[in-house]
Amino acid sequence: MPNKIVAVIKREYMTRVKSKGFIASLFLMPILMCGLVLLSSFLAIMEDKTEEIRKLAVIDETGEIFEQMRAAVAKHPTFQHKGELVYQLHEETTTTADEKTALQERVRTKELYAYLEIPKDVFASGKVLFYARTVTNSNVQNTFRRIISDIVRDKRFAESGYSQREVRQLMRSVGFNAYAVKSGKGKEGGAKVESAIETGARLGLGYLLVFVLYLFVIIYANSIMRSVLEEKTTRIVEVIISSIKPYQLLLGKLIGVCSVCLTMFAIWVIFGVLLVMNIKPLLGIFGIDSLPIQFIQVIGTIKASGTEILTYFFVYFIMGFFMYSTLYAVVGAICGSEEEAQQTGGPLTMLIIIPFILMFQLFRIPDSTLSVLLSHIPFFSPILMFMRINVLMPPLWEILLNILLMCATVLLVMLISGKIYRVGILMYGKRPTLAQLWQWMRY
Amino acid sequence: MENTARVGTLSRSFEIKKMNLLQLENVHKRFGDFTAVSDISFSIEKGSIYGLLGPNGAGKTTTLRMIMDIIAPDAGSITFSGNRQVQDFLDQIGYLPEERGLYRKMKVRDVILFIAELKGLYKQQALSEIEQWLEKMQLSEWENKRIDELSKGMAQKIQFITTVIHKPELIILDEPFSGLDPINMTLLKDLMLELREDGSTIIFSTHVMEQVEKLCDHICLIHQGKVLLEGELRAVKRGFGKNSVEIEYIGSLEPIRNSACIQGINDFGQYAEIKLKTPEDYRPFLQELVEKGVDVTRFELMEPTLHEIFVQSVEAHGGVVQDAE
């Protein structure tokens, strides 16, 4: 007797894997990911460079700073474009409120890029004021701050009788390098120190995987929702559940679609491994013989920690997938149209967006009580716990407890959802109220 | 009259009991405050074609869904081949739901294969069946087309194939004729008779009486969730008596137009269908025709049509029948 769930799994799997969308994502996703990584690192180093001349007015109430400042600005690379100075400073001697309003007006009309106000008491405790149409350009502001600070500081030193050069020499800051101390692998055990590049590579891989997890859970949970909806609106579901139980249909769907994701990951992993193993001969084709040491270190780190991170990735992906997709399947079952389902599914999306947003803050405090507590909320675990594993490996018992907790949640969600699903797929017309859902659970 | 039909069935029910493929006893189903099916009992003989009749909303679909174990009855029992666990026999049942639909993006062959596998067929076996059925339905060249490329009629044929591909013992068709053109209606009717020849038992619901007259051995008329009439079609008709006559005449019917026996006349000039007040009225009516000098060339007592029985029974229970399609 052939297994009927297998028939469902096969259908869900084959229709997706054979679709153009799958083939497209298979190739486009890595390209997109690489593009995103490159773009963000490019944006990070990109400065607010301009070819246009930017005029700045400076109100120097002290009368001592402006000239030195202009000289310093003229030399500073931040204010140059291709060797040409693009920031032009001129002094204004305005004092009245009306005149300042006029300056502001000139900034508004883009005649001036910005104007600075250096108060008389700047040597004591006064603050320099910077006015511009946008103040998000921290690089320009910081450079001005540093230049003015240097001038002010030099003046203070001179007045106290110190040599500027000596003081500068004495006050230079120390270098600072951060190293992550990890638990060693295998027999050696003990502590192992990671270089900054190794940490970067490991965290980078971790981030990438969290992002992939987030993206795929959202995309394929929605795909399940639409597939449930399709079966419901075409009424084919009546034929199906006259052959198998609704929970079997649901389970078959989840396993089928999950396998689609795992297939795609597997192809990427195999491709990635082949690429890493054959990196030298591959680069040889392009005539590159030697690799930069940093690059070799990155590859080495990925080789060393890749297996462990990927294992956790698969565990957390599968858990997250089942948890969210089951809920989305229920949304599909209780709704009558795609628009209705998108609306109803909205709040569910928050369940996965919230941990994703929290992650960006919590990774700075991976072992704080808050991080630990939040990472054990089952709906947040796939992202937050996986983040913790990447940043600072929690104790094994905590991971096992977490996995256990998630398994229990998945089972509970499937049990409850299965009941609503069973009734929902046969109900047409109005979307049920919460009270009705409660009733369905007890049918 | 209605009782006669019932008594007729009851007296027969003892002898046929062993041959029943499906039996419903005092089945009851409520949805909230609404009683969809109330105390329904009937049994279906192996090898018969059974018509489940009733106006829209009578509870036909609910009854069929309960037989399919899609929804559970609140009370009563449903037995298949004398076994209460209908869910163990679902693979021996084929079900065509009232609302049609298939996966629109899938290929014809893949859809049928999927449902055949759900019904427990192995792939190879299913594939050869699919080939035969597509050929029979003249759809072979559409095998690799997607469902959404098919016309509505073709899609319905495909769905019918999915219903019978696993050679079910019992075939349940919910409003199978709705939306079919006359050619496909005839095709479906022939297929149903053919399947019965091959040993299948068929139960189908409809509110179009014409097909029932041609196809069914047994009928069950339900209205507002209750059984109004149940039994062998001939017995049911006999029970209603012949209160219609058809006459052919020369001249005019004017002399008898106000006869006390007549309930209604449908006059076609040389031919008329006349409904009598009671079946017994045909003697006095014939006498009247002769006495009043109408030149009658043919006088025939007619069985009531099922449509008439249907309308009468429902109206007798306070219902209104929208004229059947």
JSON list of N, CA and C in Angstrom, two decimals, chain A residues 1-5 7-12 15 18 227 230-231 233-236 238-245 249 253 426-428 443, chain B residues 31 61 65 68-71 87 90-91 95 97-106 110-111 114-115 117-123 159 162:
[
{"chain": "A", "resi": 1, "resn": "MET", "atom": "N", "xyz": [0.86, -1.21, 0.00]},
{"chain": "A", "resi": 1, "resn": "MET", "atom": "CA", "xyz": [0.00, 0.00, 0.00]},
{"chain": "A", "resi": 1, "resn": "MET", "atom": "C", "xyz": [0.89, 1.25, 0.00]},
{"chain": "A", "resi": 2, "resn": "PRO", "atom": "N", "xyz": [0.81, 2.06, -1.02]},
{"chain": "A", "resi": 2, "resn": "PRO", "atom": "CA", "xyz": [1.67, 3.25, -1.04]},
{"chain": "A", "resi": 2, "resn": "PRO", "atom": "C", "xyz": [1.28, 4.22, 0.07]},
{"chain": "A", "resi": 3, "resn": "ASN", "atom": "N", "xyz": [2.27, 4.93, 0.56]},
{"chain": "A", "resi": 3, "resn": "ASN", "atom": "CA", "xyz": [1.98, 5.87, 1.63]},
{"chain": "A", "resi": 3, "resn": "ASN", "atom": "C", "xyz": [1.38, 7.14, 1.05]},
{"chain": "A", "resi": 4, "resn": "LYS", "atom": "N", "xyz": [0.24, 7.52, 1.63]},
{"chain": "A", "resi": 4, "resn": "LYS", "atom": "CA", "xyz": [-0.47, 8.66, 1.06]},
{"chain": "A", "resi": 4, "resn": "LYS", "atom": "C", "xyz": [0.18, 9.99, 1.39]},
{"chain": "A", "resi": 5, "resn": "ILE", "atom": "N", "xyz": [0.78, 10.06, 2.60]},
{"chain": "A", "resi": 5, "resn": "ILE", "atom": "CA", "xyz": [1.45, 11.32, 2.93]},
{"chain": "A", "resi": 5, "resn": "ILE", "atom": "C", "xyz": [2.57, 11.57, 1.93]},
{"chain": "A", "resi": 7, "resn": "ALA", "atom": "N", "xyz": [2.58, 10.86, -1.13]},
{"chain": "A", "resi": 7, "resn": "ALA", "atom": "CA", "xyz": [2.00, 11.45, -2.35]},
{"chain": "A", "resi": 7, "resn": "ALA", "atom": "C", "xyz": [1.86, 12.96, -2.20]},
{"chain": "A", "resi": 8, "resn": "VAL", "atom": "N", "xyz": [1.41, 13.39, -1.02]},
{"chain": "A", "resi": 8, "resn": "VAL", "atom": "CA", "xyz": [1.26, 14.83, -0.77]},
{"chain": "A", "resi": 8, "resn": "VAL", "atom": "C", "xyz": [2.63, 15.51, -0.79]},
{"chain": "A", "resi": 9, "resn": "ILE", "atom": "N", "xyz": [3.59, 14.90, -0.07]},
{"chain": "A", "resi": 9, "resn": "ILE", "atom": "CA", "xyz": [4.93, 15.47, -0.01]},
{"chain": "A", "resi": 9, "resn": "ILE", "atom": "C", "xyz": [5.48, 15.62, -1.43]},
{"chain": "A", "resi": 10, "resn": "LYS", "atom": "N", "xyz": [5.33, 14.56, -2.19]},
{"chain": "A", "resi": 10, "resn": "LYS", "atom": "CA", "xyz": [5.87, 14.54, -3.55]},
{"chain": "A", "resi": 10, "resn": "LYS", "atom": "C", "xyz": [5.26, 15.67, -4.39]},
{"chain": "A", "resi": 11, "resn": "ARG", "atom": "N", "xyz": [3.95, 15.83, -4.26]},
{"chain": "A", "resi": 11, "resn": "ARG", "atom": "CA", "xyz": [3.31, 16.86, -5.06]},
{"chain": "A", "resi": 11, "resn": "ARG", "atom": "C", "xyz": [3.80, 18.26, -4.69]},
{"chain": "A", "resi": 12, "resn": "GLU", "atom": "N", "xyz": [3.79, 18.53, -3.37]},
{"chain": "A", "resi": 12, "resn": "GLU", "atom": "CA", "xyz": [4.23, 19.85, -2.91]},
{"chain": "A", "resi": 12, "resn": "GLU", "atom": "C", "xyz": [5.67, 20.11, -3.34]},
{"chain": "A", "resi": 15, "resn": "THR", "atom": "N", "xyz": [6.02, 20.21, -7.55]},
{"chain": "A", "resi": 15, "resn": "THR", "atom": "CA", "xyz": [5.46, 21.39, -8.22]},
{"chain": "A", "resi": 15, "resn": "THR", "atom": "C", "xyz": [6.35, 22.61, -7.95]},
{"chain": "A", "resi": 18, "resn": "LYS", "atom": "N", "xyz": [10.10, 22.10, -9.65]},
{"chain": "A", "resi": 18, "resn": "LYS", "atom": "CA", "xyz": [10.07, 22.21, -11.11]},
{"chain": "A", "resi": 18, "resn": "LYS", "atom": "C", "xyz": [9.71, 23.63, -11.56]},
{"chain": "A", "resi": 227, "resn": "SER", "atom": "N", "xyz": [-0.92, 27.87, -0.86]},
{"chain": "A", "resi": 227, "resn": "SER", "atom": "CA", "xyz": [-1.27, 26.54, -1.34]},
{"chain": "A", "resi": 227, "resn": "SER", "atom": "C", "xyz": [-2.50, 25.99, -0.60]},
{"chain": "A", "resi": 230, "resn": "GLU", "atom": "N", "xyz": [-5.37, 27.77, -2.09]},
{"chain": "A", "resi": 230, "resn": "GLU", "atom": "CA", "xyz": [-5.72, 27.29, -3.43]},
{"chain": "A", "resi": 230, "resn": "GLU", "atom": "C", "xyz": [-6.59, 26.04, -3.31]},
{"chain": "A", "resi": 231, "resn": "GLU", "atom": "N", "xyz": [-6.16, 25.12, -2.42]},
{"chain": "A", "resi": 231, "resn": "GLU", "atom": "CA", "xyz": [-6.94, 23.89, -2.26]},
{"chain": "A", "resi": 231, "resn": "GLU", "atom": "C", "xyz": [-8.33, 24.20, -1.75]},
{"chain": "A", "resi": 233, "resn": "THR", "atom": "N", "xyz": [-10.05, 27.19, -2.13]},
{"chain": "A", "resi": 233, "resn": "THR", "atom": "CA", "xyz": [-10.89, 27.92, -3.08]},
{"chain": "A", "resi": 233, "resn": "THR", "atom": "C", "xyz": [-11.26, 27.06, -4.29]},
{"chain": "A", "resi": 234, "resn": "THR", "atom": "N", "xyz": [-10.38, 26.15, -4.70]},
{"chain": "A", "resi": 234, "resn": "THR", "atom": "CA", "xyz": [-10.75, 25.27, -5.81]},
{"chain": "A", "resi": 234, "resn": "THR", "atom": "C", "xyz": [-11.56, 24.08, -5.31]},
{"chain": "A", "resi": 235, "resn": "ARG", "atom": "N", "xyz": [-11.73, 23.99, -4.00]},
{"chain": "A", "resi": 235, "resn": "ARG", "atom": "CA", "xyz": [-12.52, 22.92, -3.36]},
{"chain": "A", "resi": 235, "resn": "ARG", "atom": "C", "xyz": [-11.93, 21.53, -3.55]},
{"chain": "A", "resi": 236, "resn": "ILE", "atom": "N", "xyz": [-10.72, 21.47, -4.08]},
{"chain": "A", "resi": 236, "resn": "ILE", "atom": "CA", "xyz": [-10.13, 20.15, -4.28]},
{"chain": "A", "resi": 236, "resn": "ILE", "atom": "C", "xyz": [-9.85, 19.51, -2.93]},
{"chain": "A", "resi": 238, "resn": "GLU", "atom": "N", "xyz": [-11.78, 18.92, -0.65]},
{"chain": "A", "resi": 238, "resn": "GLU", "atom": "CA", "xyz": [-12.80, 17.92, -0.27]},
{"chain": "A", "resi": 238, "resn": "GLU", "atom": "C", "xyz": [-12.43, 16.53, -0.78]},
{"chain": "A", "resi": 239, "resn": "VAL", "atom": "N", "xyz": [-11.87, 16.52, -2.00]},
{"chain": "A", "resi": 239, "resn": "VAL", "atom": "CA", "xyz": [-11.46, 15.23, -2.56]},
{"chain": "A", "resi": 239, "resn": "VAL", "atom": "C", "xyz": [-10.28, 14.67, -1.76]},
{"chain": "A", "resi": 240, "resn": "ILE", "atom": "N", "xyz": [-9.34, 15.58, -1.44]},
{"chain": "A", "resi": 240, "resn": "ILE", "atom": "CA", "xyz": [-8.14, 15.11, -0.74]},
{"chain": "A", "resi": 240, "resn": "ILE", "atom": "C", "xyz": [-8.48, 14.56, 0.63]},
{"chain": "A", "resi": 241, "resn": "ILE", "atom": "N", "xyz": [-9.28, 15.32, 1.39]},
{"chain": "A", "resi": 241, "resn": "ILE", "atom": "CA", "xyz": [-9.52, 14.83, 2.74]},
{"chain": "A", "resi": 241, "resn": "ILE", "atom": "C", "xyz": [-10.60, 13.75, 2.78]},
{"chain": "A", "resi": 242, "resn": "SER", "atom": "N", "xyz": [-11.13, 13.39, 1.60]},
{"chain": "A", "resi": 242, "resn": "SER", "atom": "CA", "xyz": [-11.93, 12.16, 1.62]},
{"chain": "A", "resi": 242, "resn": "SER", "atom": "C", "xyz": [-11.01, 10.96, 1.39]},
{"chain": "A", "resi": 243, "resn": "SER", "atom": "N", "xyz": [-9.71, 11.22, 1.24]},
{"chain": "A", "resi": 243, "resn": "SER", "atom": "CA", "xyz": [-8.75, 10.13, 1.11]},
{"chain": "A", "resi": 243, "resn": "SER", "atom": "C", "xyz": [-7.78, 10.08, 2.29]},
{"chain": "A", "resi": 244, "resn": "ILE", "atom": "N", "xyz": [-7.37, 11.25, 2.77]},
{"chain": "A", "resi": 244, "resn": "ILE", "atom": "CA", "xyz": [-6.47, 11.26, 3.92]},
{"chain": "A", "resi": 244, "resn": "ILE", "atom": "C", "xyz": [-6.99, 12.25, 4.95]},
{"chain": "A", "resi": 245, "resn": "LYS", "atom": "N", "xyz": [-6.48, 12.11, 6.16]},
{"chain": "A", "resi": 245, "resn": "LYS", "atom": "CA", "xyz": [-6.92, 12.99, 7.25]},
{"chain": "A", "resi": 245, "resn": "LYS", "atom": "C", "xyz": [-6.32, 14.38, 7.06]},
{"chain": "A", "resi": 249, "resn": "LEU", "atom": "N", "xyz": [-2.59, 15.74, 5.56]},
{"chain": "A", "resi": 249, "resn": "LEU", "atom": "CA", "xyz": [-2.41, 16.67, 4.46]},
{"chain": "A", "resi": 249, "resn": "LEU", "atom": "C", "xyz": [-1.50, 17.81, 4.89]},
{"chain": "A", "resi": 253, "resn": "LYS", "atom": "N", "xyz": [2.26, 18.67, 3.51]},
{"chain": "A", "resi": 253, "resn": "LYS", "atom": "CA", "xyz": [2.58, 19.97, 2.94]},
{"chain": "A", "resi": 253, "resn": "LYS", "atom": "C", "xyz": [3.83, 20.53, 3.58]},
{"chain": "A", "resi": 426, "resn": "LEU", "atom": "N", "xyz": [-13.09, 23.54, 5.25]},
{"chain": "A", "resi": 426, "resn": "LEU", "atom": "CA", "xyz": [-14.42, 23.22, 4.71]},
{"chain": "A", "resi": 426, "resn": "LEU", "atom": "C", "xyz": [-15.42, 24.34, 4.90]},
{"chain": "A", "resi": 427, "resn": "MET", "atom": "N", "xyz": [-14.96, 25.43, 5.54]},
{"chain": "A", "resi": 427, "resn": "MET", "atom": "CA", "xyz": [-15.88, 26.53, 5.82]},
{"chain": "A", "resi": 427, "resn": "MET", "atom": "C", "xyz": [-15.73, 27.60, 4.77]},
{"chain": "A", "resi": 428, "resn": "TYR", "atom": "N", "xyz": [-16.84, 28.01, 4.22]},
{"chain": "A", "resi": 428, "resn": "TYR", "atom": "CA", "xyz": [-16.78, 29.08, 3.24]},
{"chain": "A", "resi": 428, "resn": "TYR", "atom": "C", "xyz": [-17.56, 30.27, 3.77]},
{"chain": "A", "resi": 443, "resn": "TYR", "atom": "N", "xyz": [-13.97, 20.97, 18.65]},
{"chain": "A", "resi": 443, "resn": "TYR", "atom": "CA", "xyz": [-14.83, 20.04, 17.90]},
{"chain": "A", "resi": 443, "resn": "TYR", "atom": "C", "xyz": [-14.31, 18.62, 18.04]},
{"chain": "B", "resi": 31, "resn": "PHE", "atom": "N", "xyz": [-25.43, 22.29, 12.68]},
{"chain": "B", "resi": 31, "resn": "PHE", "atom": "CA", "xyz": [-24.36, 23.29, 12.67]},
{"chain": "B", "resi": 31, "resn": "PHE", "atom": "C", "xyz": [-24.85, 24.45, 13.52]},
{"chain": "B", "resi": 61, "resn": "THR", "atom": "N", "xyz": [-25.74, 17.61, 0.35]},
{"chain": "B", "resi": 61, "resn": "THR", "atom": "CA", "xyz": [-24.28, 17.65, 0.40]},
{"chain": "B", "resi": 61, "resn": "THR", "atom": "C", "xyz": [-23.77, 17.26, 1.79]},
{"chain": "B", "resi": 65, "resn": "ARG", "atom": "N", "xyz": [-21.22, 14.30, 2.57]},
{"chain": "B", "resi": 65, "resn": "ARG", "atom": "CA", "xyz": [-19.96, 14.55, 3.28]},
{"chain": "B", "resi": 65, "resn": "ARG", "atom": "C", "xyz": [-19.83, 13.65, 4.51]},
{"chain": "B", "resi": 68, "resn": "MET", "atom": "N", "xyz": [-18.71, 10.34, 3.42]},
{"chain": "B", "resi": 68, "resn": "MET", "atom": "CA", "xyz": [-17.29, 10.38, 3.10]},
{"chain": "B", "resi": 68, "resn": "MET", "atom": "C", "xyz": [-16.41, 10.59, 4.33]},
{"chain": "B", "resi": 69, "resn": "ASP", "atom": "N", "xyz": [-17.04, 10.71, 5.51]},
{"chain": "B", "resi": 69, "resn": "ASP", "atom": "CA", "xyz": [-16.29, 10.93, 6.74]},
{"chain": "B", "resi": 69, "resn": "ASP", "atom": "C", "xyz": [-15.54, 12.27, 6.72]},
{"chain": "B", "resi": 70, "resn": "ILE", "atom": "N", "xyz": [-16.01, 13.21, 5.91]},
{"chain": "B", "resi": 70, "resn": "ILE", "atom": "CA", "xyz": [-15.40, 14.54, 5.91]},
{"chain": "B", "resi": 70, "resn": "ILE", "atom": "C", "xyz": [-15.90, 15.29, 7.12]},
{"chain": "B", "resi": 71, "resn": "ILE", "atom": "N", "xyz": [-17.20, 15.12, 7.42]},
{"chain": "B", "resi": 71, "resn": "ILE", "atom": "CA", "xyz": [-17.70, 15.64, 8.69]},
{"chain": "B", "resi": 71, "resn": "ILE", "atom": "C", "xyz": [-18.37, 14.49, 9.43]},
{"chain": "B", "resi": 87, "resn": "GLN", "atom": "N", "xyz": [-14.21, 5.07, 7.59]},
{"chain": "B", "resi": 87, "resn": "GLN", "atom": "CA", "xyz": [-12.90, 5.63, 7.21]},
{"chain": "B", "resi": 87, "resn": "GLN", "atom": "C", "xyz": [-11.91, 4.57, 6.74]},
{"chain": "B", "resi": 90, "resn": "LEU", "atom": "N", "xyz": [-12.46, 4.21, 2.78]},
{"chain": "B", "resi": 90, "resn": "LEU", "atom": "CA", "xyz": [-12.52, 5.40, 1.92]},
{"chain": "B", "resi": 90, "resn": "LEU", "atom": "C", "xyz": [-11.90, 5.15, 0.55]},
{"chain": "B", "resi": 91, "resn": "ASP", "atom": "N", "xyz": [-10.91, 4.25, 0.49]},
{"chain": "B", "resi": 91, "resn": "ASP", "atom": "CA", "xyz": [-10.28, 3.97, -0.80]},
{"chain": "B", "resi": 91, "resn": "ASP", "atom": "C", "xyz": [-11.21, 3.23, -1.74]},
{"chain": "B", "resi": 95, "resn": "TYR", "atom": "N", "xyz": [-15.41, 10.04, -4.83]},
{"chain": "B", "resi": 95, "resn": "TYR", "atom": "CA", "xyz": [-16.26, 11.16, -4.45]},
{"chain": "B", "resi": 95, "resn": "TYR", "atom": "C", "xyz": [-16.06, 12.34, -5.39]},
{"chain": "B", "resi": 97, "resn": "PRO", "atom": "N", "xyz": [-17.16, 16.07, -5.50]},
{"chain": "B", "resi": 97, "resn": "PRO", "atom": "CA", "xyz": [-17.87, 17.09, -4.72]},
{"chain": "B", "resi": 97, "resn": "PRO", "atom": "C", "xyz": [-18.68, 18.02, -5.62]},
{"chain": "B", "resi": 98, "resn": "GLU", "atom": "N", "xyz": [-19.61, 18.71, -4.99]},
{"chain": "B", "resi": 98, "resn": "GLU", "atom": "CA", "xyz": [-20.50, 19.58, -5.74]},
{"chain": "B", "resi": 98, "resn": "GLU", "atom": "C", "xyz": [-19.72, 20.71, -6.41]},
{"chain": "B", "resi": 99, "resn": "GLU", "atom": "N", "xyz": [-18.82, 21.31, -5.62]},
{"chain": "B", "resi": 99, "resn": "GLU", "atom": "CA", "xyz": [-18.01, 22.39, -6.18]},
{"chain": "B", "resi": 99, "resn": "GLU", "atom": "C", "xyz": [-16.80, 21.77, -6.84]},
{"chain": "B", "resi": 100, "resn": "ARG", "atom": "N", "xyz": [-16.62, 22.02, -8.13]},
{"chain": "B", "resi": 100, "resn": "ARG", "atom": "CA", "xyz": [-15.53, 21.38, -8.85]},
{"chain": "B", "resi": 100, "resn": "ARG", "atom": "C", "xyz": [-14.27, 22.22, -8.76]},
{"chain": "B", "resi": 101, "resn": "GLY", "atom": "N", "xyz": [-13.15, 21.56, -8.85]},
{"chain": "B", "resi": 101, "resn": "GLY", "atom": "CA", "xyz": [-11.89, 22.29, -8.88]},
{"chain": "B", "resi": 101, "resn": "GLY", "atom": "C", "xyz": [-10.72, 21.34, -8.85]},
{"chain": "B", "resi": 102, "resn": "LEU", "atom": "N", "xyz": [-9.65, 21.75, -9.53]},
{"chain": "B", "resi": 102, "resn": "LEU", "atom": "CA", "xyz": [-8.42, 20.97, -9.56]},
{"chain": "B", "resi": 102, "resn": "LEU", "atom": "C", "xyz": [-7.28, 21.97, -9.43]},
{"chain": "B", "resi": 103, "resn": "TYR", "atom": "N", "xyz": [-6.08, 21.46, -9.17]},
{"chain": "B", "resi": 103, "resn": "TYR", "atom": "CA", "xyz": [-4.93, 22.35, -9.12]},
{"chain": "B", "resi": 103, "resn": "TYR", "atom": "C", "xyz": [-4.74, 22.96, -10.50]},
{"chain": "B", "resi": 104, "resn": "ARG", "atom": "N", "xyz": [-4.87, 24.27, -10.60]},
{"chain": "B", "resi": 104, "resn": "ARG", "atom": "CA", "xyz": [-4.92, 24.89, -11.92]},
{"chain": "B", "resi": 104, "resn": "ARG", "atom": "C", "xyz": [-3.58, 24.90, -12.63]},
{"chain": "B", "resi": 105, "resn": "LYS", "atom": "N", "xyz": [-2.50, 24.89, -11.87]},
{"chain": "B", "resi": 105, "resn": "LYS", "atom": "CA", "xyz": [-1.19, 24.99, -12.51]},
{"chain": "B", "resi": 105, "resn": "LYS", "atom": "C", "xyz": [-0.58, 23.62, -12.81]},
{"chain": "B", "resi": 106, "resn": "MET", "atom": "N", "xyz": [-1.26, 22.56, -12.43]},
{"chain": "B", "resi": 106, "resn": "MET", "atom": "CA", "xyz": [-0.66, 21.24, -12.64]},
{"chain": "B", "resi": 106, "resn": "MET", "atom": "C", "xyz": [-1.09, 20.66, -13.98]},
{"chain": "B", "resi": 110, "resn": "ASP", "atom": "N", "xyz": [-0.54, 14.73, -14.08]},
{"chain": "B", "resi": 110, "resn": "ASP", "atom": "CA", "xyz": [-0.02, 14.80, -12.72]},
{"chain": "B", "resi": 110, "resn": "ASP", "atom": "C", "xyz": [-1.14, 14.92, -11.69]},
{"chain": "B", "resi": 111, "resn": "VAL", "atom": "N", "xyz": [-2.19, 15.68, -12.04]},
{"chain": "B", "resi": 111, "resn": "VAL", "atom": "CA", "xyz": [-3.30, 15.85, -11.11]},
{"chain": "B", "resi": 111, "resn": "VAL", "atom": "C", "xyz": [-3.99, 14.50, -10.88]},
{"chain": "B", "resi": 114, "resn": "PHE", "atom": "N", "xyz": [-1.82, 12.21, -8.87]},
{"chain": "B", "resi": 114, "resn": "PHE", "atom": "CA", "xyz": [-1.77, 12.58, -7.45]},
{"chain": "B", "resi": 114, "resn": "PHE", "atom": "C", "xyz": [-2.98, 12.03, -6.71]},
{"chain": "B", "resi": 115, "resn": "ILE", "atom": "N", "xyz": [-4.17, 12.25, -7.28]},
{"chain": "B", "resi": 115, "resn": "ILE", "atom": "CA", "xyz": [-5.38, 11.81, -6.59]},
{"chain": "B", "resi": 115, "resn": "ILE", "atom": "C", "xyz": [-5.47, 10.29, -6.59]},
{"chain": "B", "resi": 117, "resn": "GLU", "atom": "N", "xyz": [-2.95, 8.29, -6.41]},
{"chain": "B", "resi": 117, "resn": "GLU", "atom": "CA", "xyz": [-2.03, 7.82, -5.36]},
{"chain": "B", "resi": 117, "resn": "GLU", "atom": "C", "xyz": [-2.63, 8.03, -3.97]},
{"chain": "B", "resi": 118, "resn": "LEU", "atom": "N", "xyz": [-3.37, 9.15, -3.84]},
{"chain": "B", "resi": 118, "resn": "LEU", "atom": "CA", "xyz": [-4.04, 9.38, -2.56]},
{"chain": "B", "resi": 118, "resn": "LEU", "atom": "C", "xyz": [-5.07, 8.28, -2.31]},
{"chain": "B", "resi": 119, "resn": "LYS", "atom": "N", "xyz": [-5.61, 7.74, -3.38]},
{"chain": "B", "resi": 119, "resn": "LYS", "atom": "CA", "xyz": [-6.61, 6.69, -3.24]},
{"chain": "B", "resi": 119, "resn": "LYS", "atom": "C", "xyz": [-5.97, 5.31, -3.12]},
{"chain": "B", "resi": 120, "resn": "GLY", "atom": "N", "xyz": [-4.64, 5.29, -3.07]},
{"chain": "B", "resi": 120, "resn": "GLY", "atom": "CA", "xyz": [-3.97, 4.03, -2.80]},
{"chain": "B", "resi": 120, "resn": "GLY", "atom": "C", "xyz": [-3.48, 3.28, -4.01]},
{"chain": "B", "resi": 121, "resn": "LEU", "atom": "N", "xyz": [-3.50, 3.91, -5.19]},
{"chain": "B", "resi": 121, "resn": "LEU", "atom": "CA", "xyz": [-3.01, 3.22, -6.38]},
{"chain": "B", "resi": 121, "resn": "LEU", "atom": "C", "xyz": [-1.50, 3.38, -6.48]},
{"chain": "B", "resi": 122, "resn": "TYR", "atom": "N", "xyz": [-0.84, 2.36, -6.99]},
{"chain": "B", "resi": 122, "resn": "TYR", "atom": "CA", "xyz": [0.58, 2.50, -7.28]},
{"chain": "B", "resi": 122, "resn": "TYR", "atom": "C", "xyz": [0.75, 3.25, -8.58]},
{"chain": "B", "resi": 123, "resn": "LYS", "atom": "N", "xyz": [1.92, 3.87, -8.73]},
{"chain": "B", "resi": 123, "resn": "LYS", "atom": "CA", "xyz": [2.14, 4.77, -9.86]},
{"chain": "B", "resi": 123, "resn": "LYS", "atom": "C", "xyz": [1.91, 4.08, -11.21]},
{"chain": "B", "resi": 159, "resn": "GLN", "atom": "N", "xyz": [-12.07, 15.71, -13.75]},
{"chain": "B", "resi": 159, "resn": "GLN", "atom": "CA", "xyz": [-12.44, 15.48, -12.37]},
{"chain": "B", "resi": 159, "resn": "GLN", "atom": "C", "xyz": [-13.25, 14.19, -12.20]},
{"chain": "B", "resi": 162, "resn": "THR", "atom": "N", "xyz": [-10.81, 11.45, -11.99]},
{"chain": "B", "resi": 162, "resn": "THR", "atom": "CA", "xyz": [-10.18, 11.32, -10.67]},
{"chain": "B", "resi": 162, "resn": "THR", "atom": "C", "xyz": [-11.12, 10.64, -9.68]}
]
